[in-house]
PDB file of C-alpha atoms in Angstrom:
ATOM      1  CA  UNK A   1     -50.926  76.755 196.511  1.00 57.00           C
ATOM      2  CA  UNK A   2     -50.691  79.710 198.885  1.00 51.00           C
ATOM      3  CA  UNK A   3     -51.696  83.072 197.507  1.00 52.00           C
ATOM      4  CA  UNK A   4     -49.827  85.895 199.166  1.00 59.00           C
ATOM      5  CA  UNK A   5     -51.969  88.973 199.603  1.00 64.00           C
ATOM      6  CA  UNK A   6     -50.145  92.086 198.448  1.00 78.00           C
ATOM      7  CA  UNK A   7     -50.839  95.332 200.262  1.00 84.00           C
ATOM      8  CA  UNK A   8     -50.882  98.720 198.591  1.00 87.00           C
ATOM      9  CA  UNK A   9     -48.711 101.583 199.748  1.00 87.00           C
ATOM     10  CA  UNK A  10     -51.752 103.459 201.072  1.00 92.00           C
ATOM     11  CA  UNK A  11     -52.924 100.439 203.093  1.00 92.00           C
ATOM     12  CA  UNK A  12     -49.407  99.975 204.484  1.00 93.00           C
ATOM     13  CA  UNK A  13     -49.220 103.691 205.347  1.00 94.00           C
ATOM     14  CA  UNK A  14     -52.507 103.459 207.253  1.00 95.00           C
ATOM     15  CA  UNK A  15     -51.432 100.386 209.228  1.00 94.00           C
ATOM     16  CA  UNK A  16     -48.012 101.836 210.002  1.00 95.00           C
ATOM     17  CA  UNK A  17     -49.373 105.195 211.203  1.00 95.00           C
ATOM     18  CA  UNK A  18     -51.700 103.316 213.556  1.00 95.00           C
ATOM     19  CA  UNK A  19     -48.756 101.260 214.795  1.00 94.00           C
ATOM     20  CA  UNK A  20     -46.484 104.305 215.214  1.00 92.00           C
ATOM     21  CA  UNK A  21     -49.189 106.199 217.081  1.00 92.00           C
ATOM     22  CA  UNK A  22     -49.146 103.478 219.758  1.00 94.00           C
ATOM     23  CA  UNK A  23     -45.383 103.138 220.272  1.00 92.00           C
ATOM     24  CA  UNK A  24     -41.977 104.149 218.930  1.00 93.00           C
ATOM     25  CA  UNK A  25     -40.604 102.246 215.958  1.00 94.00           C
ATOM     26  CA  UNK A  26     -37.522 102.570 213.792  1.00 95.00           C
ATOM     27  CA  UNK A  27     -37.229 102.691 210.015  1.00 95.00           C
ATOM     28  CA  UNK A  28     -35.908  99.142 209.797  1.00 95.00           C
ATOM     29  CA  UNK A  29     -38.971  97.711 211.565  1.00 94.00           C
ATOM     30  CA  UNK A  30     -41.324  99.523 209.201  1.00 95.00           C
ATOM     31  CA  UNK A  31     -39.412  98.427 206.096  1.00 94.00           C
ATOM     32  CA  UNK A  32     -39.461  94.828 207.315  1.00 94.00           C
ATOM     33  CA  UNK A  33     -43.224  94.963 207.907  1.00 93.00           C
ATOM     34  CA  UNK A  34     -43.861  96.359 204.435  1.00 93.00           C
ATOM     35  CA  UNK A  35     -41.614  93.691 202.917  1.00 93.00           C
ATOM     36  CA  UNK A  36     -43.659  91.005 204.720  1.00 92.00           C
ATOM     37  CA  UNK A  37     -46.871  92.581 203.460  1.00 92.00           C
ATOM     38  CA  UNK A  38     -45.621  92.460 199.869  1.00 91.00           C
ATOM     39  CA  UNK A  39     -45.446  96.225 199.340  1.00 91.00           C
ATOM     40  CA  UNK A  40     -43.314  97.109 196.313  1.00 91.00           C
ATOM     41  CA  UNK A  41     -39.928  98.732 196.958  1.00 92.00           C
ATOM     42  CA  UNK A  42     -41.029 101.926 195.213  1.00 93.00           C
ATOM     43  CA  UNK A  43     -44.097 102.206 197.447  1.00 93.00           C
ATOM     44  CA  UNK A  44     -41.978 101.328 200.505  1.00 93.00           C
ATOM     45  CA  UNK A  45     -39.729 104.297 199.771  1.00 94.00           C
ATOM     46  CA  UNK A  46     -42.731 106.609 199.332  1.00 95.00           C
ATOM     47  CA  UNK A  47     -44.389 105.408 202.542  1.00 95.00           C
ATOM     48  CA  UNK A  48     -41.125 105.724 204.496  1.00 95.00           C
ATOM     49  CA  UNK A  49     -40.438 109.265 203.300  1.00 95.00           C
ATOM     50  CA  UNK A  50     -44.001 110.235 204.226  1.00 95.00           C
ATOM     51  CA  UNK A  51     -43.760 108.618 207.682  1.00 95.00           C
ATOM     52  CA  UNK A  52     -40.478 110.421 208.335  1.00 95.00           C
ATOM     53  CA  UNK A  53     -41.737 113.770 207.017  1.00 96.00           C
ATOM     54  CA  UNK A  54     -44.831 113.528 209.220  1.00 95.00           C
ATOM     55  CA  UNK A  55     -42.613 112.540 212.201  1.00 94.00           C
ATOM     56  CA  UNK A  56     -44.281 109.178 212.773  1.00 95.00           C
ATOM     57  CA  UNK A  57     -40.800 107.685 212.553  1.00 95.00           C
ATOM     58  CA  UNK A  58     -37.683 109.274 214.001  1.00 95.00           C
ATOM     59  CA  UNK A  59     -34.728 106.960 214.592  1.00 95.00           C
ATOM     60  CA  UNK A  60     -33.185 109.309 217.164  1.00 95.00           C
ATOM     61  CA  UNK A  61     -36.404 109.486 219.165  1.00 95.00           C
ATOM     62  CA  UNK A  62     -36.759 105.703 218.853  1.00 96.00           C
ATOM     63  CA  UNK A  63     -33.162 105.116 220.011  1.00 96.00           C
ATOM     64  CA  UNK A  64     -33.633 107.379 223.018  1.00 96.00           C
ATOM     65  CA  UNK A  65     -36.779 105.518 224.127  1.00 95.00           C
ATOM     66  CA  UNK A  66     -35.211 102.126 223.349  1.00 96.00           C
ATOM     67  CA  UNK A  67     -32.080 102.857 225.396  1.00 96.00           C
ATOM     68  CA  UNK A  68     -34.126 104.177 228.316  1.00 94.00           C
ATOM     69  CA  UNK A  69     -36.427 101.126 228.339  1.00 95.00           C
ATOM     70  CA  UNK A  70     -33.751  98.472 227.900  1.00 96.00           C
ATOM     71  CA  UNK A  71     -31.502  99.850 230.619  1.00 95.00           C
ATOM     72  CA  UNK A  72     -34.155 100.630 233.219  1.00 93.00           C
ATOM     73  CA  UNK A  73     -36.738  97.917 232.624  1.00 95.00           C
ATOM     74  CA  UNK A  74     -34.866  95.043 230.994  1.00 96.00           C
ATOM     75  CA  UNK A  75     -31.715  95.763 233.029  1.00 96.00           C
ATOM     76  CA  UNK A  76     -29.401  95.531 230.036  1.00 96.00           C
ATOM     77  CA  UNK A  77     -25.850  96.819 229.977  1.00 96.00           C
ATOM     78  CA  UNK A  78     -24.378  99.114 227.356  1.00 96.00           C
ATOM     79  CA  UNK A  79     -22.977  96.359 225.102  1.00 96.00           C
ATOM     80  CA  UNK A  80     -26.289  94.553 224.817  1.00 97.00           C
ATOM     81  CA  UNK A  81     -28.136  97.798 224.042  1.00 96.00           C
ATOM     82  CA  UNK A  82     -25.501  98.713 221.415  1.00 96.00           C
ATOM     83  CA  UNK A  83     -25.891  95.325 219.776  1.00 96.00           C
ATOM     84  CA  UNK A  84     -29.695  95.556 219.733  1.00 96.00           C
ATOM     85  CA  UNK A  85     -29.545  99.024 218.153  1.00 96.00           C
ATOM     86  CA  UNK A  86     -27.079  97.732 215.574  1.00 96.00           C
ATOM     87  CA  UNK A  87     -29.489  94.883 214.764  1.00 95.00           C
ATOM     88  CA  UNK A  88     -32.214  97.481 214.215  1.00 95.00           C
ATOM     89  CA  UNK A  89     -29.802  99.332 211.922  1.00 95.00           C
ATOM     90  CA  UNK A  90     -29.730 102.502 214.004  1.00 95.00           C
ATOM     91  CA  UNK A  91     -26.765 104.570 212.836  1.00 95.00           C
ATOM     92  CA  UNK A  92     -23.868 104.796 215.278  1.00 94.00           C
ATOM     93  CA  UNK A  93     -23.826 108.594 214.978  1.00 96.00           C
ATOM     94  CA  UNK A  94     -27.322 108.494 216.522  1.00 95.00           C
ATOM     95  CA  UNK A  95     -26.841 105.762 219.132  1.00 95.00           C
ATOM     96  CA  UNK A  96     -23.355 106.555 220.466  1.00 95.00           C
ATOM     97  CA  UNK A  97     -24.111 110.069 221.829  1.00 96.00           C
ATOM     98  CA  UNK A  98     -27.335 108.790 223.412  1.00 95.00           C
ATOM     99  CA  UNK A  99     -25.512 105.884 225.068  1.00 95.00           C
ATOM    100  CA  UNK A 100     -22.763 108.241 226.232  1.00 95.00           C
ATOM    101  CA  UNK A 101     -25.416 110.289 228.073  1.00 95.00           C
ATOM    102  CA  UNK A 102     -26.078 107.355 230.395  1.00 94.00           C
ATOM    103  CA  UNK A 103     -23.637 107.677 233.267  1.00 92.00           C
ATOM    104  CA  UNK A 104     -21.852 104.808 234.980  1.00 92.00           C
ATOM    105  CA  UNK A 105     -23.835 105.324 238.180  1.00 94.00           C
ATOM    106  CA  UNK A 106     -27.005 104.276 236.388  1.00 94.00           C
ATOM    107  CA  UNK A 107     -25.419 101.021 235.220  1.00 95.00           C
ATOM    108  CA  UNK A 108     -23.971 100.452 238.691  1.00 94.00           C
ATOM    109  CA  UNK A 109     -27.350 101.006 240.348  1.00 94.00           C
ATOM    110  CA  UNK A 110     -28.812  98.304 238.111  1.00 95.00           C
ATOM    111  CA  UNK A 111     -25.956  95.807 238.237  1.00 95.00           C
ATOM    112  CA  UNK A 112     -25.250  95.844 241.993  1.00 94.00           C
ATOM    113  CA  UNK A 113     -28.654  94.457 243.061  1.00 94.00           C
ATOM    114  CA  UNK A 114     -28.601  91.966 240.174  1.00 94.00           C
ATOM    115  CA  UNK A 115     -25.228  90.594 241.280  1.00 94.00           C
ATOM    116  CA  UNK A 116     -26.340  90.525 244.896  1.00 92.00           C
ATOM    117  CA  UNK A 117     -29.399  88.464 243.929  1.00 93.00           C
ATOM    118  CA  UNK A 118     -27.452  86.211 241.558  1.00 93.00           C
ATOM    119  CA  UNK A 119     -24.838  85.575 244.240  1.00 91.00           C
ATOM    120  CA  UNK A 120     -27.461  83.775 246.345  1.00 91.00           C
ATOM    121  CA  UNK A 121     -28.143  81.202 243.623  1.00 93.00           C
ATOM    122  CA  UNK A 122     -24.546  80.485 242.539  1.00 91.00           C
ATOM    123  CA  UNK A 123     -22.812  77.388 243.785  1.00 92.00           C
ATOM    124  CA  UNK A 124     -19.045  77.721 243.706  1.00 90.00           C
ATOM    125  CA  UNK A 125     -16.128  75.898 245.318  1.00 92.00           C
ATOM    126  CA  UNK A 126     -13.992  79.010 245.742  1.00 91.00           C
ATOM    127  CA  UNK A 127     -14.115  82.807 245.796  1.00 90.00           C
ATOM    128  CA  UNK A 128     -12.408  82.842 242.434  1.00 91.00           C
ATOM    129  CA  UNK A 129     -14.999  80.549 240.847  1.00 93.00           C
ATOM    130  CA  UNK A 130     -17.823  82.594 242.364  1.00 93.00           C
ATOM    131  CA  UNK A 131     -16.355  85.840 241.037  1.00 93.00           C
ATOM    132  CA  UNK A 132     -15.863  84.342 237.576  1.00 94.00           C
ATOM    133  CA  UNK A 133     -19.481  83.159 237.465  1.00 95.00           C
ATOM    134  CA  UNK A 134     -20.733  86.593 238.513  1.00 95.00           C
ATOM    135  CA  UNK A 135     -18.571  88.242 235.850  1.00 95.00           C
ATOM    136  CA  UNK A 136     -19.825  85.832 233.186  1.00 96.00           C
ATOM    137  CA  UNK A 137     -23.431  86.551 234.217  1.00 96.00           C
ATOM    138  CA  UNK A 138     -22.907  90.333 234.049  1.00 96.00           C
ATOM    139  CA  UNK A 139     -21.116  90.122 230.696  1.00 96.00           C
ATOM    140  CA  UNK A 140     -24.067  88.117 229.368  1.00 96.00           C
ATOM    141  CA  UNK A 141     -26.371  90.948 230.419  1.00 96.00           C
ATOM    142  CA  UNK A 142     -24.246  93.331 228.352  1.00 96.00           C
ATOM    143  CA  UNK A 143     -22.342  95.161 231.066  1.00 96.00           C
ATOM    144  CA  UNK A 144     -18.798  96.316 230.398  1.00 95.00           C
ATOM    145  CA  UNK A 145     -15.883  94.913 232.346  1.00 95.00           C
ATOM    146  CA  UNK A 146     -15.089  98.244 234.022  1.00 93.00           C
ATOM    147  CA  UNK A 147     -18.636  98.479 235.440  1.00 94.00           C
ATOM    148  CA  UNK A 148     -18.520  94.829 236.533  1.00 94.00           C
ATOM    149  CA  UNK A 149     -15.169  95.354 238.283  1.00 93.00           C
ATOM    150  CA  UNK A 150     -16.561  98.342 240.168  1.00 91.00           C
ATOM    151  CA  UNK A 151     -19.457  96.226 241.436  1.00 89.00           C
ATOM    152  CA  UNK A 152     -17.318  93.226 242.323  1.00 86.00           C
ATOM    153  CA  UNK A 153     -14.773  95.422 244.138  1.00 76.00           C
ATOM    154  CA  UNK A 154     -17.519  97.139 246.141  1.00 59.00           C
ATOM    155  CA  UNK A 155     -18.994  93.758 247.017  1.00 55.00           C
ATOM    156  CA  UNK A 156     -15.600  92.499 248.156  1.00 53.00           C
ATOM    157  CA  UNK A 157     -15.193  95.571 250.369  1.00 49.00           C
ATOM    158  CA  UNK A 158     -18.621  94.957 251.854  1.00 49.00           C
ATOM    159  CA  UNK A 159     -17.691  91.310 252.437  1.00 47.00           C
ATOM    160  CA  UNK A 160     -20.632  90.552 250.197  1.00 46.00           C
ATOM    161  CA  UNK A 161     -19.043  87.582 248.489  1.00 44.00           C
ATOM    162  CA  UNK A 162     -17.986  85.776 251.649  1.00 44.00           C
TER     163      UNK A 162
END
């Protein structure tokens, strides 16, 4: 028989403030942690309202940092970032304007070198097959087709794919 230790709201608040002081987190992550710790729903609501009021948690601030990190460091495209934010239950009215701030040039500056590197490892029997594999790779990284086309077209002009 496993006895699940239940945490009080005050204990959860203390742990979550320590966690939030170290890095950005969203409301959904905090709720999930409290659920795992066995905090009652009433106490979860109290802790969350306190964390928000004291600005430990701010979904807009979290989304901004998340978008910045995922694009620049993880080299994700817009679609993959959108999906990850949706999974974290960040409201679209928060995420969409922040994603719209990122201009196409930033995505292009990330995708071009990735495709150039990937091109070296792809084995294809024709130009068409090579292009399709590069497109599939970029789509898997979350880039939109219009950004991918811009990169592929530039590469074709530079005789990159030949």
